[in-house]
Each structure stands twice: as C-alpha cells, then as structure tokens.
Coordinates of C-alpha atoms (C1' of nucleotides) in Angstrom, one line a residue:
Chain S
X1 CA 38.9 -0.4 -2.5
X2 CA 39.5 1.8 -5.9
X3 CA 39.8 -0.8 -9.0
X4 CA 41.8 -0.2 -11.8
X5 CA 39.5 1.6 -14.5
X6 CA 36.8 2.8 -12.4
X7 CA 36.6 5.1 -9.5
X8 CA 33.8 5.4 -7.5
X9 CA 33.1 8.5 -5.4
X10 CA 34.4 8.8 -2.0
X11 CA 34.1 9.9 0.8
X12 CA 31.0 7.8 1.1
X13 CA 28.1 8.6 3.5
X14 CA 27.9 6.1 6.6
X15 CA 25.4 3.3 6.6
X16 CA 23.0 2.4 9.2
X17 CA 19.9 0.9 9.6
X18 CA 16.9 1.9 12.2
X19 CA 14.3 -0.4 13.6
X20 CA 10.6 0.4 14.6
X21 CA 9.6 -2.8 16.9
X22 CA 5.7 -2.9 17.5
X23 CA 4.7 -4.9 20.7
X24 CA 0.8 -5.3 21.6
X25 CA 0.1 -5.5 25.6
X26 CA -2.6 -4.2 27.7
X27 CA -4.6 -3.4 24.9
X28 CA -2.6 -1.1 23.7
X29 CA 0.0 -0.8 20.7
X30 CA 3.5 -0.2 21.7
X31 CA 7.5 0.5 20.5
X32 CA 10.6 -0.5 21.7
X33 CA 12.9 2.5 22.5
X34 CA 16.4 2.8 23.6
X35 CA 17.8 5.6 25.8
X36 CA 20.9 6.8 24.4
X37 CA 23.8 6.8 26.8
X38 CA 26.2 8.7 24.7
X39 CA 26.4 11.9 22.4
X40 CA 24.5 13.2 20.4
X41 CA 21.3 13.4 21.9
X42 CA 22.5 11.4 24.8
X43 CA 19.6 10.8 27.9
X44 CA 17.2 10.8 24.7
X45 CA 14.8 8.2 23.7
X46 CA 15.8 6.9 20.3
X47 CA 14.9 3.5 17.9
X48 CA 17.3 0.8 17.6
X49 CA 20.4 1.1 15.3
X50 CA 23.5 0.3 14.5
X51 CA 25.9 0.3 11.6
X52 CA 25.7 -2.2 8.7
X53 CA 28.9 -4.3 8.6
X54 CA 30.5 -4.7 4.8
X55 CA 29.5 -8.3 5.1
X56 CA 25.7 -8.3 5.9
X57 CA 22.3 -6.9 4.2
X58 CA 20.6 -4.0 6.0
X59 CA 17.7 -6.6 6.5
X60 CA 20.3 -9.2 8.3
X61 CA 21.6 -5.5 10.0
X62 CA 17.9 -4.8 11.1
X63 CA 17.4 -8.3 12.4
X64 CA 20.8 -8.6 14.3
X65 CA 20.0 -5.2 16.3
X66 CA 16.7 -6.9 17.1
X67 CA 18.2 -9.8 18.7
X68 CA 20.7 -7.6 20.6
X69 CA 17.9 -5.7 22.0
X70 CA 15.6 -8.1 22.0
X71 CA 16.9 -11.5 22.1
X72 CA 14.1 -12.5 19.9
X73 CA 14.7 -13.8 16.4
X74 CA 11.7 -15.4 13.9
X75 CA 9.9 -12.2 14.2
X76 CA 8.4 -10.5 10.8
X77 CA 10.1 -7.5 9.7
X78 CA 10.0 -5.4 6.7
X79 CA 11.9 -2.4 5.1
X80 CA 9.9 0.8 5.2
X81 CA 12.1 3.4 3.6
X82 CA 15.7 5.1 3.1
X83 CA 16.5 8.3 4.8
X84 CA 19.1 10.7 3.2
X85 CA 18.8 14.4 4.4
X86 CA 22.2 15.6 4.8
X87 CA 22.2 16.7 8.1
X88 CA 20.0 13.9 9.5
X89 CA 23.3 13.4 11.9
X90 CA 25.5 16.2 13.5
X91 CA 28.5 14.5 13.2
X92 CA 28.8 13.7 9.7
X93 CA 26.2 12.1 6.8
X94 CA 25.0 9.1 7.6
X95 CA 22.0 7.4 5.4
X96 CA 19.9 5.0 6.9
X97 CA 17.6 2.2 6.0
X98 CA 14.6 2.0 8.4
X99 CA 12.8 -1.4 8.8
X100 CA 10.1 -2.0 11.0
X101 CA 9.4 -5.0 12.9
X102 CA 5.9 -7.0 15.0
X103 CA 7.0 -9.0 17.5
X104 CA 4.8 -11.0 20.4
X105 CA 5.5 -9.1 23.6
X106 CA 4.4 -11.7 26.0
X107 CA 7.7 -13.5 24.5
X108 CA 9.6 -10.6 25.6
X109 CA 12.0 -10.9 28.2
X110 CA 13.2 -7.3 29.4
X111 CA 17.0 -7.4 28.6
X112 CA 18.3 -4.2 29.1
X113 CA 20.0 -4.6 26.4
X114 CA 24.1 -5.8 26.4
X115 CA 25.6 -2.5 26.2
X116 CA 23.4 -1.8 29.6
X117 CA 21.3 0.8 27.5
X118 CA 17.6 1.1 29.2
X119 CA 15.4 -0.7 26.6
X120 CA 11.8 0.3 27.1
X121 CA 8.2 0.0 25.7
X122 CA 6.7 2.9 25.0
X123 CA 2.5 3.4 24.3
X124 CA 2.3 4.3 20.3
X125 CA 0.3 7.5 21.6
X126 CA 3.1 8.6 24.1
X127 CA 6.0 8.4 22.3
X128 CA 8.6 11.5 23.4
X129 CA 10.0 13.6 21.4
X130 CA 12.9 11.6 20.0
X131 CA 16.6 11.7 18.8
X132 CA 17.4 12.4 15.1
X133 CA 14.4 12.1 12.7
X134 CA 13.0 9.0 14.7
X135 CA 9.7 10.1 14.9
X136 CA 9.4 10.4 11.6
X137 CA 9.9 7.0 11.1
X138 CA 7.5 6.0 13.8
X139 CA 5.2 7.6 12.0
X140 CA 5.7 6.2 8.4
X141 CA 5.8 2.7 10.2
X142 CA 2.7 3.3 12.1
X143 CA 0.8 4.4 8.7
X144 CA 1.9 1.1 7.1
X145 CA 0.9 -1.0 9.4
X146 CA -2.1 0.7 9.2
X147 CA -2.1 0.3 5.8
X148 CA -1.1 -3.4 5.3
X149 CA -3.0 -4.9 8.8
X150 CA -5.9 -4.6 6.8
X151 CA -5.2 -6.9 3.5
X152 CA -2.4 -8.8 4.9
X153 CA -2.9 -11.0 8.1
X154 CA 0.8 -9.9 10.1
X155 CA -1.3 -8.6 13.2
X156 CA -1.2 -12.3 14.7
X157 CA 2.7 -11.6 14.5
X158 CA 1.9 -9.0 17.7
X159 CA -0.6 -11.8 19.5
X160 CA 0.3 -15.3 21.4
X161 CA 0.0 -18.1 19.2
X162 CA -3.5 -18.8 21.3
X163 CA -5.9 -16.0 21.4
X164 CA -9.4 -15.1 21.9
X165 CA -11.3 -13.5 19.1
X166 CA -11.7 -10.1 22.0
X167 CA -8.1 -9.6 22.3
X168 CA -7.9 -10.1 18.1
X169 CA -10.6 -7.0 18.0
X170 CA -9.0 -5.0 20.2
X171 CA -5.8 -5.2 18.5
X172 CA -7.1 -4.4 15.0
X173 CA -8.6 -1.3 17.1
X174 CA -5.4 -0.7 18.9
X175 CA -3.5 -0.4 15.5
X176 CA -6.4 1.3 13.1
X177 CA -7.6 3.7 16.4
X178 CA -10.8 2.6 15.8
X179 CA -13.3 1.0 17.9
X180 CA -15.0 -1.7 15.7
X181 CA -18.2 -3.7 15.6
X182 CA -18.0 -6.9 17.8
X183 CA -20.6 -9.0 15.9
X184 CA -19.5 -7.5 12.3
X185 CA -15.8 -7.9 13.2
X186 CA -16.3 -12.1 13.9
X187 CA -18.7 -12.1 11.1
X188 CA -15.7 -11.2 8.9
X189 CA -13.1 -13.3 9.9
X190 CA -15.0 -16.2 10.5
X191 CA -15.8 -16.2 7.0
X192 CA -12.3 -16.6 6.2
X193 CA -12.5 -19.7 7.9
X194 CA -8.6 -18.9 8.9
X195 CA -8.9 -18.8 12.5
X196 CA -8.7 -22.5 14.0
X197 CA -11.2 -22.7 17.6
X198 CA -9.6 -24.8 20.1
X199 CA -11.9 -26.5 22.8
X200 CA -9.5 -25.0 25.6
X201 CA -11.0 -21.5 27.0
X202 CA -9.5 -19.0 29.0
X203 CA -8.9 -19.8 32.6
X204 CA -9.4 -17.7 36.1
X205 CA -11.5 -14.8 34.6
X206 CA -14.3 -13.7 36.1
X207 CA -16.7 -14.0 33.6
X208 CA -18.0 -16.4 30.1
X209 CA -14.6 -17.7 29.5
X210 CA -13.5 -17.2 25.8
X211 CA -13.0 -20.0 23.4
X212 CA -9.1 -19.6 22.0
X213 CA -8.4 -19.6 18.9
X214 CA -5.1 -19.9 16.4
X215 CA -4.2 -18.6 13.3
X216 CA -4.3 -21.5 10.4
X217 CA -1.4 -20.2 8.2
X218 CA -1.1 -23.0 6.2
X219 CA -5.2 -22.8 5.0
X220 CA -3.9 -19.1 4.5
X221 CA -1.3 -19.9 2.2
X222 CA -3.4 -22.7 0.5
X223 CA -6.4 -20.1 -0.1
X224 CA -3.5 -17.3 -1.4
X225 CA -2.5 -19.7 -4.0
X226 CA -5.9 -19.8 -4.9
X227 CA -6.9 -16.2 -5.5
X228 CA -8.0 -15.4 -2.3
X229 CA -7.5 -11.7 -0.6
X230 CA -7.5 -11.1 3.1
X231 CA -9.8 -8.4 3.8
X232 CA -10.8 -6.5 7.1
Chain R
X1 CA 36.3 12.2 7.6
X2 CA 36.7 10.2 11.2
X3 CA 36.1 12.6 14.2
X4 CA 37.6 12.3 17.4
X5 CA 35.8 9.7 19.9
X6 CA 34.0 8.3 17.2
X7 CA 35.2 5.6 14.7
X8 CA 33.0 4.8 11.7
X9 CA 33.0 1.4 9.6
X10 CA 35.3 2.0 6.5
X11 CA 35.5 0.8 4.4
X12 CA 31.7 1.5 3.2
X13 CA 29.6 0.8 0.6
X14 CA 28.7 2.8 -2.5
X15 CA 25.6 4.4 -2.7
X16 CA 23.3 4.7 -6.1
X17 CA 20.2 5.3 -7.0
X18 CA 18.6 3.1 -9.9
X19 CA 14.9 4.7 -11.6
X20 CA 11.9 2.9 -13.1
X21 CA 11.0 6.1 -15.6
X22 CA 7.2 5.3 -16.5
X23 CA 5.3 6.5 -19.7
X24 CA 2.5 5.4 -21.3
X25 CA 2.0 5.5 -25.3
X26 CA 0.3 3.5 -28.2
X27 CA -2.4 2.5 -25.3
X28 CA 0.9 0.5 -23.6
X29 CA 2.1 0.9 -20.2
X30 CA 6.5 1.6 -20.9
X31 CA 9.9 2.0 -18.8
X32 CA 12.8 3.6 -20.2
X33 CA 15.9 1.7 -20.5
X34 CA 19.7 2.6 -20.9
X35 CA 22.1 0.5 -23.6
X36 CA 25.2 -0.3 -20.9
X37 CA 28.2 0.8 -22.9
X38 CA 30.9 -0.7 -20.4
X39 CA 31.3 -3.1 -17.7
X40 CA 30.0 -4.7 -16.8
X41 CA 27.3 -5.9 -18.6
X42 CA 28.1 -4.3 -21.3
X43 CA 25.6 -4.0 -24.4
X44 CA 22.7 -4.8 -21.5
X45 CA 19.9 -3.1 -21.3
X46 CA 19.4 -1.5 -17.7
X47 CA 17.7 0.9 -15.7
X48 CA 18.9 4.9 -15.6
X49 CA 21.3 4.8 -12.5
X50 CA 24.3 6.5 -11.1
X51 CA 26.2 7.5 -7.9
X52 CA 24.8 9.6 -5.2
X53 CA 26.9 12.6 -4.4
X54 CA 27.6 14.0 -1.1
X55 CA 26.1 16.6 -0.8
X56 CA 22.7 15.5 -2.5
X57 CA 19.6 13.4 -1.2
X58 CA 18.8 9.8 -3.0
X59 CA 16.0 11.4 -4.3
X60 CA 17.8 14.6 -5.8
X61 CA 20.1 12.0 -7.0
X62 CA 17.2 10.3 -8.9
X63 CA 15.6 13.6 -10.0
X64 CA 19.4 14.6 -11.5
X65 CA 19.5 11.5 -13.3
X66 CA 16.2 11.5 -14.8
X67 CA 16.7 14.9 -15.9
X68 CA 19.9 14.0 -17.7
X69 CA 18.3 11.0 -19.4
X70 CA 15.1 12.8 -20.2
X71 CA 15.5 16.4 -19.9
X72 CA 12.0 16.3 -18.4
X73 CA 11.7 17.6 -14.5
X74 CA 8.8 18.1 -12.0
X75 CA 7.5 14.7 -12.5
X76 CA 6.1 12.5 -10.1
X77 CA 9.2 10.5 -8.4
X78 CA 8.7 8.5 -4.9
X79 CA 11.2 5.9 -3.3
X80 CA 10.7 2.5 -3.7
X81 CA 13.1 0.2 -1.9
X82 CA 16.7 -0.4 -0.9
X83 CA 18.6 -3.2 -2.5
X84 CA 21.6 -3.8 -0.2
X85 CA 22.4 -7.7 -1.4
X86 CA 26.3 -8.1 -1.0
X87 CA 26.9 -9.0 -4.5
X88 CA 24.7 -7.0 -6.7
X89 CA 27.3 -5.7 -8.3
X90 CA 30.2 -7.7 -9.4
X91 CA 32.9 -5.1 -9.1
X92 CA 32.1 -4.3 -5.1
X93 CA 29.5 -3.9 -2.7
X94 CA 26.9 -1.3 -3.3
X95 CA 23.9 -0.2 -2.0
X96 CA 21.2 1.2 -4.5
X97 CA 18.3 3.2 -3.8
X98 CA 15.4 2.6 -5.9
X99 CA 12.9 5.0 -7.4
X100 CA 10.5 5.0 -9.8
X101 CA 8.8 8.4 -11.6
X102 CA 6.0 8.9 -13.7
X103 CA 6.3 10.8 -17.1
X104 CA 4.2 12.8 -20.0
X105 CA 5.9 10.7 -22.7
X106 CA 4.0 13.2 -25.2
X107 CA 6.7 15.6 -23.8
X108 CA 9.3 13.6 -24.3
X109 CA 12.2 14.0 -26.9
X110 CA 14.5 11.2 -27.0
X111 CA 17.7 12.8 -26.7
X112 CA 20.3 9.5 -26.6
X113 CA 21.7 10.7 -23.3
X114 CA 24.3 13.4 -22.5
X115 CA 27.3 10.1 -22.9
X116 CA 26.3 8.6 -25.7
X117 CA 24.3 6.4 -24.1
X118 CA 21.3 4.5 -26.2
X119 CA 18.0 5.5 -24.3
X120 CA 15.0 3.6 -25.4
X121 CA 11.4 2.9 -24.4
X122 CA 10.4 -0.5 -23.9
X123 CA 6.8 -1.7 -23.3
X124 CA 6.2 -3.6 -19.9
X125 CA 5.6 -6.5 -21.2
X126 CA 8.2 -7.0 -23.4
X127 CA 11.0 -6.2 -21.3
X128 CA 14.3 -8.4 -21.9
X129 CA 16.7 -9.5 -19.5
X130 CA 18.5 -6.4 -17.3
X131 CA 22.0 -5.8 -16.0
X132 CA 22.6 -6.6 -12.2
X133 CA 19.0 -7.3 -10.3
X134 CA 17.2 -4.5 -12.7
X135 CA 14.3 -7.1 -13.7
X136 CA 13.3 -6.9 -9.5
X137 CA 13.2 -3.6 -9.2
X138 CA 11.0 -3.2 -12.4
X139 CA 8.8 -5.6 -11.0
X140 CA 8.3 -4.3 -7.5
X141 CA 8.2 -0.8 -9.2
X142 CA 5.3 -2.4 -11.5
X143 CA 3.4 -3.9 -8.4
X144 CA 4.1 -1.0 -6.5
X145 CA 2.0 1.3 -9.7
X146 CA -0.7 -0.8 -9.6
X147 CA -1.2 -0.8 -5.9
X148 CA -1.1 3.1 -5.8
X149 CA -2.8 4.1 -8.7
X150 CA -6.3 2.5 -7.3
X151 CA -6.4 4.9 -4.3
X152 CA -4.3 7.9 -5.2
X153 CA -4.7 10.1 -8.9
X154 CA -1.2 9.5 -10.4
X155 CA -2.4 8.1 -13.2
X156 CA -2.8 11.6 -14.6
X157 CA 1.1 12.1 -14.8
X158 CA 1.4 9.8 -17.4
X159 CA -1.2 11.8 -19.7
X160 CA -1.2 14.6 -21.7
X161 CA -2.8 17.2 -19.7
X162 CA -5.8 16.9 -21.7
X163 CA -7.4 13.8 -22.4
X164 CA -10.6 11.6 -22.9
X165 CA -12.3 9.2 -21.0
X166 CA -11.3 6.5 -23.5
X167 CA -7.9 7.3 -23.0
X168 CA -8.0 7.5 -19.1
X169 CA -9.8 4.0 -19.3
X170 CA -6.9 2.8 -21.3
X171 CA -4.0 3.8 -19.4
X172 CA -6.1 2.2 -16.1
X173 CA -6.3 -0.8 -18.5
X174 CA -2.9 -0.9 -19.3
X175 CA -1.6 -0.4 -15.2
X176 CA -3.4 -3.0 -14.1
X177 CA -3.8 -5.4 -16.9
X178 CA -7.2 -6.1 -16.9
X179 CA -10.2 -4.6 -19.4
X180 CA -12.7 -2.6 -17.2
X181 CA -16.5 -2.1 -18.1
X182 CA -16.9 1.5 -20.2
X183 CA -19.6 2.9 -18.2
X184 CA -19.0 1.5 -14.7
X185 CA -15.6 3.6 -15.5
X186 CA -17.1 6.5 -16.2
X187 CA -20.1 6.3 -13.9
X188 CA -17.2 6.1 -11.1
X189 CA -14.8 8.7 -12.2
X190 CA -17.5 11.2 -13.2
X191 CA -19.2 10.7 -9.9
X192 CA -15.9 12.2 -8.1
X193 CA -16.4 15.1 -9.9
X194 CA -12.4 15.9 -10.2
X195 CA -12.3 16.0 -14.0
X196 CA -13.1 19.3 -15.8
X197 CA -15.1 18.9 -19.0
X198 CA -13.5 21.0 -21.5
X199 CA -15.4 22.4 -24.7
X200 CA -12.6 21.3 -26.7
X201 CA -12.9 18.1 -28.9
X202 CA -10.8 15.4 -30.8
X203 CA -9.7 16.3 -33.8
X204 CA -9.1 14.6 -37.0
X205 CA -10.6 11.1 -35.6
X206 CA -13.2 9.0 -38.6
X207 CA -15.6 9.3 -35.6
X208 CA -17.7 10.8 -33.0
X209 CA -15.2 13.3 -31.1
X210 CA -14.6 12.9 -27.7
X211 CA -14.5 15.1 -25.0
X212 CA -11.2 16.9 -24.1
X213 CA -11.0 16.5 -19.8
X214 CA -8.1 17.6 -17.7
X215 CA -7.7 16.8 -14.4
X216 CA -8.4 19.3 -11.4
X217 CA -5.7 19.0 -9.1
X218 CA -7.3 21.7 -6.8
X219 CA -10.6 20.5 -6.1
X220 CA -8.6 17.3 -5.1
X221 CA -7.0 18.6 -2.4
X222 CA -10.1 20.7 -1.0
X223 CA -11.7 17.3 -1.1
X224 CA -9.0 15.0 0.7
X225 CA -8.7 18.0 3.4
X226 CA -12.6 17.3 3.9
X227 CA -11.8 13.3 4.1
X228 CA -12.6 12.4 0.7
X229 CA -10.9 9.1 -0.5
X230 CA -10.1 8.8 -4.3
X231 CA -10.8 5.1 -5.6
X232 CA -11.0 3.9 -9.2
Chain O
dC1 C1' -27.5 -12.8 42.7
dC2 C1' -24.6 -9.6 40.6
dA3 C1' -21.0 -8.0 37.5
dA4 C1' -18.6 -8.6 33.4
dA5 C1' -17.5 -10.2 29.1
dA6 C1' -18.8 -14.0 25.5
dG7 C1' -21.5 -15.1 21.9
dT8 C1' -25.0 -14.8 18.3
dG9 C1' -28.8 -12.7 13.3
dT10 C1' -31.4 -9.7 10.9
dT11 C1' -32.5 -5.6 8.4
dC12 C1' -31.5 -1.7 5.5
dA13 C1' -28.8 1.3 2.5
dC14 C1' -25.5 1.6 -0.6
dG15 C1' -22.2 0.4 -4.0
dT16 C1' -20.7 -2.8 -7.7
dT17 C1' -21.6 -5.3 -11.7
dA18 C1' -23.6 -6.6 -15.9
dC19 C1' -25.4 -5.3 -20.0
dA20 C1' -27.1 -2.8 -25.4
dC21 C1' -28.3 0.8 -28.2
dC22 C1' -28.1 5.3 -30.6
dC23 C1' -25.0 9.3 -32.0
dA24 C1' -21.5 12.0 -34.4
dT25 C1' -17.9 12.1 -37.7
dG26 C1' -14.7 11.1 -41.7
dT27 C1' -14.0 8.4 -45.7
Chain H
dA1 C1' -23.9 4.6 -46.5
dC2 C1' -20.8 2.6 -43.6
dA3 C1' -17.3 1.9 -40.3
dT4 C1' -15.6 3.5 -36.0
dG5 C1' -15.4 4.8 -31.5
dG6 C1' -18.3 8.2 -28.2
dG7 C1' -21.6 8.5 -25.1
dT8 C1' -25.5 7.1 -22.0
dG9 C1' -29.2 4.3 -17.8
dT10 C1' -31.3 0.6 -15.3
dA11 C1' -32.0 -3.7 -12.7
dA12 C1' -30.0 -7.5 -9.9
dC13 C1' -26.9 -8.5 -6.5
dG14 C1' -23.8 -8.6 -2.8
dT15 C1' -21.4 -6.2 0.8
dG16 C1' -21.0 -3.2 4.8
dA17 C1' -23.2 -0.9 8.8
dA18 C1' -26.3 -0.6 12.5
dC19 C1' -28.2 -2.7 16.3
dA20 C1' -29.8 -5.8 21.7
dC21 C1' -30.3 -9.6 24.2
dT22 C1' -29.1 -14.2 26.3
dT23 C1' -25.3 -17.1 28.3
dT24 C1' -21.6 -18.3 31.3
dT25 C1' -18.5 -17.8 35.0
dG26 C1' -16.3 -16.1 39.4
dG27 C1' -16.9 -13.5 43.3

DNA sequence: CCAAAAGTGTTCACGTTACACCCATGT
DNA sequence: ACATGGGTGTAACGTGAACACTTTTGG
C-alpha cells in the first residue's frame, strides 16, 4: 500500500458509513433501527452501518446496507455529513459518513434483517436513547428533511405512488410538526399543477371517498428546466 | 491496531481534508488556491489540502491547514461533503473531507506557504481548471454560500469589521450574482435592526462619506433565542 | 339519519418590488 | 462647478393567512 516516494500516514482511522431511513405510516414519521446483538452497546437500538469495502463509494456502502436491511433498492438517499470525534467508538477510531434515506413503507416487507438482527420502525418522537452518537445523526437528518421537504418535492419518496391530497398534508405535517391549513395547503400545490388526479377514489372508507392523485415528475423536471422553484 | 474478536477492513483508505478558503476584495467574490509543486498534477492549481492525523478531527484538520496557508484562525469553517469516488486520486484510494471557511481578506498577508508552496487568490469566476475533482468541490462550496448566506449572517466574515451599506450590498451582489435594488437592501437590512451605526465615516473618498456599520453579533443571538429569522 | 372526512373561495394584512431625486465631498 | 457615490419614501402589486359550510359515503 506505501508507493515508492510518498508515504501516506498510517494507521488510518476505520471507515464506515451510517444510515437514517425515514418511513411514513399511520400518520406518523418513522426510522428504521437495528438492535445490536453484539458489543459495544449490545441490546441497544442503533442506525444501520457497516464498513465501506476498498472497492465501493460510501454512497454505494449506504445503499447496499439499505438493501440488507431493507431489501428495497431505488429509494432516494443523500449524504448528510462526516463524523470524526475521536472517541466516537470505544474500540478504536472509526470515521463515519452518515447518509440518510426516504423510502415508501407500505413497500416494506419486515425482514429481520440476514444477520437475524431485530430491524424495527421506530415513531420520529420516540426514538430511545441510542448507541454511539446515533441520535445525533437522527437529529441532523430530521432538520434536513425539514429543511429541503419544503423546496424540493422528495416527500412523495415516503408516500405510495397513488395518494390522496389528506394523506399528502398530513405528511408535510408529520415531517414539519405542524398542523397546516387544508384549503391553503391544496391551494398551493394545485397551483403547481404537479400532482396528476386520477378518476379512481379510495375504496371501503366510511366516508366522501378521496380522489387519488400521483406525482407528475416528468412536468416537474420540465418546469425545473424552466426556472421554476418548488415551494411549500 | 486489530483487537481481539474484532477484525477491521485493512487495508483502508486515506483520509484528507480539502478547503474552499473564501474572501471577498475589489467588490469580487475569491477562493484561495495552492500552485501543486509535485505529483501529481504538478504545476496545478488546487485547493489547500492535506492528511488528517490521528489524533485530530476533519475539521481540526481543516482549521490546521488553513492556518498554515493563511496564518489567519477563528474564522468561520463548516463541513461540506465527503468525496469517497474510488479513483479521485491516481496514486490510491482516498477519502476527502471537504470544508469551506470564510475569511477577512483585509487581514490577510500572503505568506507563500510554510513549503514553498505558491498561494494565490483567484476570483470565482475566473477559476482555471483544478487538480483531482477540486472544480466540484468549489462549485458545491459556491452553491452551498449562496444557499446560506440568504437565511443566516455569514456574510459579515468576509468584511472588515466595519463597513458601509454599499459595501454589504456588494459583497451580497457578488455571492449571489445578481444586482439588488439600493433601497429595498437597505430598507430590509436596517429594518432587522442588527447593524450598529457608527459615527465614523469614509475617508478620503471624492464623495459623500458613508457611514461606517459593524455588525452586532449579540443582539443576533437575543433575537434568534426569541424566534427571529434573519433573511436578506 | 348520522358520523366522518372531502372538497371548495373570499377577504385582509403584510411584505416585496419598482422607481428618482437631492446631498455631501474632493478635485 | 462638476463628478461621484450616499442616502432617502411611496405606491402598486402579489403572496400568505385566516376562516365555514356543503357534499358524499358507509354504517
């Protein structure tokens, strides 16, 4: 690994990346966590990680642990910052990349993960206390989703591909913690003219069922090109 | 380095950090860049960089680094992103974390570097072609300024501590590449009542003298405790 | 017929934008 | 006196916020 005329420092810090997977069900906004089965912090709740092999990119790291504890693939995901501390690990220095990831829930098949770790959803507002700096993380995540559900249209990443304009609402109000204005909220994005209505409704409620409605992403991209800004 | 039941990856990846130093001079937005005097890329211009040490954070790393190019510290510095591409650099795989800091260039000596090294402020616009993927990280450090300095008062750090409005309205100019109405910028920036009129005046100008202001960092923080939200 | 959520417009307050002239100073 | 940038107010417009009733459906 040393070349000829250079010599870069070692011993190196490990590499690792964690993962912050938002889910959206029951009106509320949820994580993925993992209960560690082995030291340190074994029995504790923890976020997805794993090592970054020599041959992959911390993103291609980040995704891979998603399928693994997931089995879903296609999902947005996003680097959110690089942890250094020195004594972020007990057993030696490890620096990790965190990403953070949205991912449809009602595509979400329980797996229990291969390595027979418990892989569980946990409500955004009842996350435990968790291993290593984890909730840190949770925390920056959360504040930029926050920050970016609001000029960039990714919360349809955490919604079926069908969805009624109620269950978009109460997801913007799930993620800001806000409860918004029903007539103003479909005021604003029906001006957008990005959400498609289809003429099916919802079925078996007991109520005015709900027109459904999908996401036009390729409108978005068209009106992008063109100067336009989401905005909610 | 291994411990007993545990095996880490070797071999690992270096670990750098690479900084987008800001300043802001002449009424033009400017990075400071480093003449590469050996491979590779030799003769390239590039961003201020090196190797993270073990028992220092990325961002003390940075900080080190920018003190040794600039001799200048307690400057605004904040993370950026991780570049993690497996051939970034063609001698072996490294990880680099990326920063970017805003500076006083009024404070600023050029010193040439502690090696020798050519160190040389280049406006934004006229960058040239950088070693390795340099040009990116400029680019998202670039964006990044922009985003920020709408919605949080960095823009001070690039000013001498005492300034005029013309001068303020220039360097917001400059950021976001755009020419913004003289009294709308005022109007909005004296409303906010964060900037100190001083009895002090311009000096030696073949004109009306303007106002000397300086920025008052406390009442900003008694006012975001309160809620308050900068925006320019 | 009752419960429960869907769907729909208007008004008012406020913030943003556009815009032109006189003032102070050095040469 | 003239050239140069400093400094100031108002009117039109558009956006965001507040707010209540009718409709549809299943039980």
């Amino acid at each position: 690994m040393r070349k000829g005329s250079f010599c870069y420092p070692y011993p190196r810090p490990a590499l690792t990346t964690d993962c912050v997977i938002f889910g959206f069900d029951e009106g509320e906004l949820k994580v993925l966590l993992i209960k560690r089965t082995t030291d340190p912090f074994r029995g504790k709740w923890a976020l997805p990680g794993g090592f970054v092999n020599m041959d992959e990119t911390t993103e291609a790291c980040a995704k891979r642990i998603l399928i693994k504890e997931t089995g879903l693939k296609g999902v947005f995901i996003e680097q959110l910052f690089t942890l250094s501390d020195l004594n972020r690990d007990p057993r030696e220095r490890i620096i990790s990349v965190a990403y953070y990831a949205l991912l449809k829930i009602s595509d979400y098949v329980v797996t229990g993960g291969e390595d027979a770790a418990i892989a569980q959803w946990h409500g955004i507002s009842t996350v435990p206390k968790l291993a290593f700096d984890h909730n840190k993380i949770v925390k920056v995540a959360l504040d930029r989703l926050r920050g970016k559900v609001r000029y960039v249209p990714i919360g349809f990443e955490l919604l079926s591909e069908k969805f009624t304009l109620t269950q978009l609402q109460h997801l913007y109000e799930a993620i800001l913690g806000a409860s918004l204005d029903k007539r103003n909220f479909r005021k604003k994005f029906l001006k957008m003219k990005l959400l498609k209505p289809l003429t099916e409704k919802q079925e078996g409620v007991a109520h005015k069922a709900a027109r459904f409605h999908i996401f036009d992403k390729k409108k978005y991209a068209e009106l992008t090109s063109k100067g336009f800004n989401f905005e909610i």
